[in-house]
XYZ file of C-alpha atoms in Angstrom:
228
model
C 93.679 78.043 111.960
C 94.196 75.864 108.897
C 91.972 76.708 105.963
C 91.590 80.404 106.772
C 92.363 82.728 103.835
C 95.778 84.381 104.125
C 94.809 88.061 104.393
C 91.876 87.406 106.719
C 94.103 85.242 108.907
C 96.764 87.961 109.087
C 94.160 90.502 110.177
C 92.694 88.015 112.656
C 96.093 87.383 114.255
C 96.970 91.073 114.314
C 93.718 92.074 116.005
C 93.991 89.202 118.457
C 97.503 90.314 119.364
C 96.233 93.867 119.920
C 93.602 92.512 122.302
C 96.108 90.288 124.117
C 98.552 93.172 124.592
C 95.778 95.622 125.579
C 96.425 97.897 122.611
C 92.737 97.351 121.986
C 91.202 97.765 125.413
C 88.140 95.966 126.795
C 85.141 98.074 125.801
C 86.932 99.848 122.923
C 84.706 100.431 119.900
C 85.863 100.459 116.294
C 84.466 100.083 112.801
C 85.307 97.692 110.003
C 86.348 100.694 107.896
C 88.833 101.846 110.530
C 90.434 98.408 110.722
C 90.466 98.094 106.929
C 92.275 101.419 106.671
C 94.940 100.410 109.190
C 95.396 97.019 107.552
C 95.406 98.319 103.983
C 92.694 95.794 103.179
C 89.100 95.703 102.046
C 86.291 95.232 104.531
C 85.613 91.659 103.406
C 88.679 90.012 105.038
C 88.323 92.362 108.010
C 84.736 91.224 108.529
C 85.779 87.577 108.252
C 88.522 88.072 110.845
C 86.083 89.798 113.182
C 83.581 86.950 112.822
C 86.290 84.515 113.928
C 87.134 86.701 116.918
C 83.441 87.005 117.745
C 83.079 83.219 117.653
C 85.998 82.920 120.096
C 84.439 85.472 122.443
C 86.883 88.365 122.065
C 84.696 90.929 120.264
C 81.011 91.607 119.789
C 78.866 93.606 117.393
C 78.222 97.084 118.794
C 76.194 98.581 115.934
C 75.802 98.286 112.188
C 79.361 97.717 110.893
C 80.541 98.670 114.404
C 82.374 96.372 116.814
C 83.503 96.350 120.418
C 86.177 94.474 122.343
C 84.210 92.513 124.904
C 84.345 94.119 128.358
C 86.608 92.266 130.773
C 84.684 89.841 132.937
C 86.822 88.499 135.775
C 83.962 86.339 137.062
C 83.882 84.544 133.691
C 87.639 83.974 133.684
C 87.579 82.722 137.260
C 84.783 80.300 136.365
C 86.988 78.961 133.561
C 89.879 78.532 135.975
C 87.555 76.623 138.304
C 86.594 74.345 135.404
C 90.306 73.809 134.696
C 90.775 72.595 138.237
C 87.884 70.125 137.944
C 89.132 68.700 134.643
C 92.772 68.475 135.640
C 92.120 66.987 139.078
C 90.061 64.266 137.402
C 92.843 63.721 134.878
C 95.349 63.300 137.714
C 93.054 60.829 139.461
C 92.789 58.729 136.315
C 96.529 58.861 135.648
C 97.323 57.763 139.183
C 94.997 54.780 138.669
C 96.816 53.559 135.554
C 99.431 50.777 135.650
C 102.744 52.480 136.553
C 104.405 51.503 133.279
C 101.578 52.921 131.169
C 101.478 56.138 133.158
C 105.255 56.581 132.906
C 105.071 56.113 129.146
C 102.401 58.815 128.814
C 104.337 61.254 130.978
C 107.825 60.600 129.597
C 107.843 63.662 127.260
C 106.720 65.902 130.128
C 109.387 64.509 132.455
C 111.997 65.072 129.746
C 111.088 68.757 129.384
C 110.100 69.832 132.903
C 112.472 67.709 134.997
C 115.430 66.488 132.951
C 116.143 69.301 130.462
C 117.761 72.636 131.455
C 114.981 75.146 132.161
C 114.165 77.862 129.661
C 114.631 81.386 130.973
C 112.392 83.301 128.574
C 108.876 83.421 129.992
C 107.302 83.927 126.583
C 108.991 80.731 125.413
C 107.808 78.827 128.492
C 104.162 79.877 128.167
C 103.162 77.555 125.283
C 104.986 74.660 126.966
C 102.951 75.320 130.107
C 99.727 75.104 128.096
C 100.941 71.882 126.501
C 101.782 70.404 129.928
C 98.285 70.845 131.282
C 96.583 69.724 128.078
C 98.865 66.681 127.896
C 97.802 65.604 131.388
C 94.174 65.603 130.289
C 94.908 64.004 126.904
C 96.858 61.191 128.588
C 93.594 59.939 130.128
C 92.444 58.932 126.646
C 89.144 60.802 127.019
C 88.707 62.796 123.821
C 85.811 64.910 125.071
C 87.672 65.957 128.215
C 90.611 66.922 126.017
C 88.414 68.870 123.584
C 86.805 70.858 126.398
C 90.189 71.535 127.968
C 91.683 72.791 124.692
C 88.707 75.130 124.184
C 89.037 76.382 127.759
C 92.778 76.955 127.289
C 92.120 79.134 124.251
C 89.628 81.251 126.178
C 91.937 82.014 129.107
C 95.076 82.562 127.007
C 94.434 86.317 126.904
C 95.358 86.579 130.590
C 97.159 83.307 131.289
C 100.280 84.268 129.327
C 100.805 87.188 131.728
C 101.810 84.669 134.390
C 105.087 84.280 132.522
C 106.071 87.937 132.539
C 107.554 87.412 136.016
C 110.763 85.438 136.486
C 109.676 84.025 139.831
C 106.566 82.512 138.233
C 108.646 80.834 135.517
C 110.854 79.197 138.157
C 107.821 78.225 140.251
C 106.142 76.638 137.228
C 109.099 74.332 136.632
C 109.207 73.354 140.295
C 105.472 72.766 140.626
C 105.155 70.826 137.379
C 107.968 68.577 138.506
C 106.263 67.941 141.838
C 102.977 67.099 140.107
C 104.688 64.634 137.780
C 106.603 62.909 140.577
C 103.452 62.576 142.673
C 101.542 61.052 139.745
C 104.346 58.584 138.975
C 104.326 57.403 142.600
C 100.498 57.226 142.505
C 100.021 59.740 145.303
C 96.632 60.883 144.064
C 95.630 63.352 146.768
C 99.074 64.961 146.910
C 99.235 65.321 143.114
C 95.747 66.837 143.015
C 96.548 69.288 145.798
C 99.833 70.430 144.244
C 98.079 70.932 140.918
C 95.158 72.802 142.506
C 97.471 75.139 144.426
C 99.483 75.712 141.251
C 96.421 76.761 139.241
C 94.999 78.918 142.045
C 98.301 80.749 142.429
C 98.440 81.347 138.685
C 94.880 82.666 138.740
C 95.695 85.112 141.547
C 98.852 86.339 139.823
C 97.284 86.917 136.415
C 94.351 88.772 137.962
C 96.749 91.138 139.718
C 98.900 91.640 136.611
C 95.854 92.089 134.379
C 94.416 94.800 136.606
C 97.794 96.543 136.586
C 98.103 96.261 132.789
C 94.599 97.607 132.273
C 95.333 100.557 134.534
C 98.617 101.251 132.738
C 96.965 101.063 129.334
C 94.257 103.512 130.342
C 96.828 105.985 131.690
C 99.230 105.592 128.762
C 97.347 104.411 125.655
C 99.542 102.704 123.095
C 99.049 103.439 119.424
C 98.261 100.260 117.548
C 100.644 99.367 114.747
C 100.015 96.426 112.462
């Protein structure tokens, strides 16, 4: 986000938050003028913010000066989750093949947070740490391209992934499952580590799909006025 002009960045973050919280619903149409009026801004920073959101795949041009929140495509999200599994299973395989001392050094910060430290109770606070856990596993392989692809993928699924942490049982399960993955990697149990990780991601995918459908239904029945 560095380098983005202040007002345009504020509008970008505000609109993105509206999309993430389903205040702007998939398929909703709006104009640059409408957004500019709500934001007390000119159309220039609004347009710049919308271009950034378009580049990230959240909105699309609907007509001249008109925009639309991209319709929800569960098949696309599930394909991204499948790619996550491929990348992270390969990362686990590579980590398990490292010398134990090197692997332990790479994973020490993750062990400190997910195993040794008292667990956080606030799901919203846990969510970014969960993202960092999975990205750190891939980054620890030393493959920059794998890491780049994984970071891009993480950004794309964030709109639904954070919903996994609106349930207390999923927060507790995340701590438990991350700990099991780490212990299996440290003892070089490749297949077990891969299976635990795969089951963890698949469970998350199933939960966020269910919650997302529920949120979408709620939002359609009780539309929330957007305030920025």
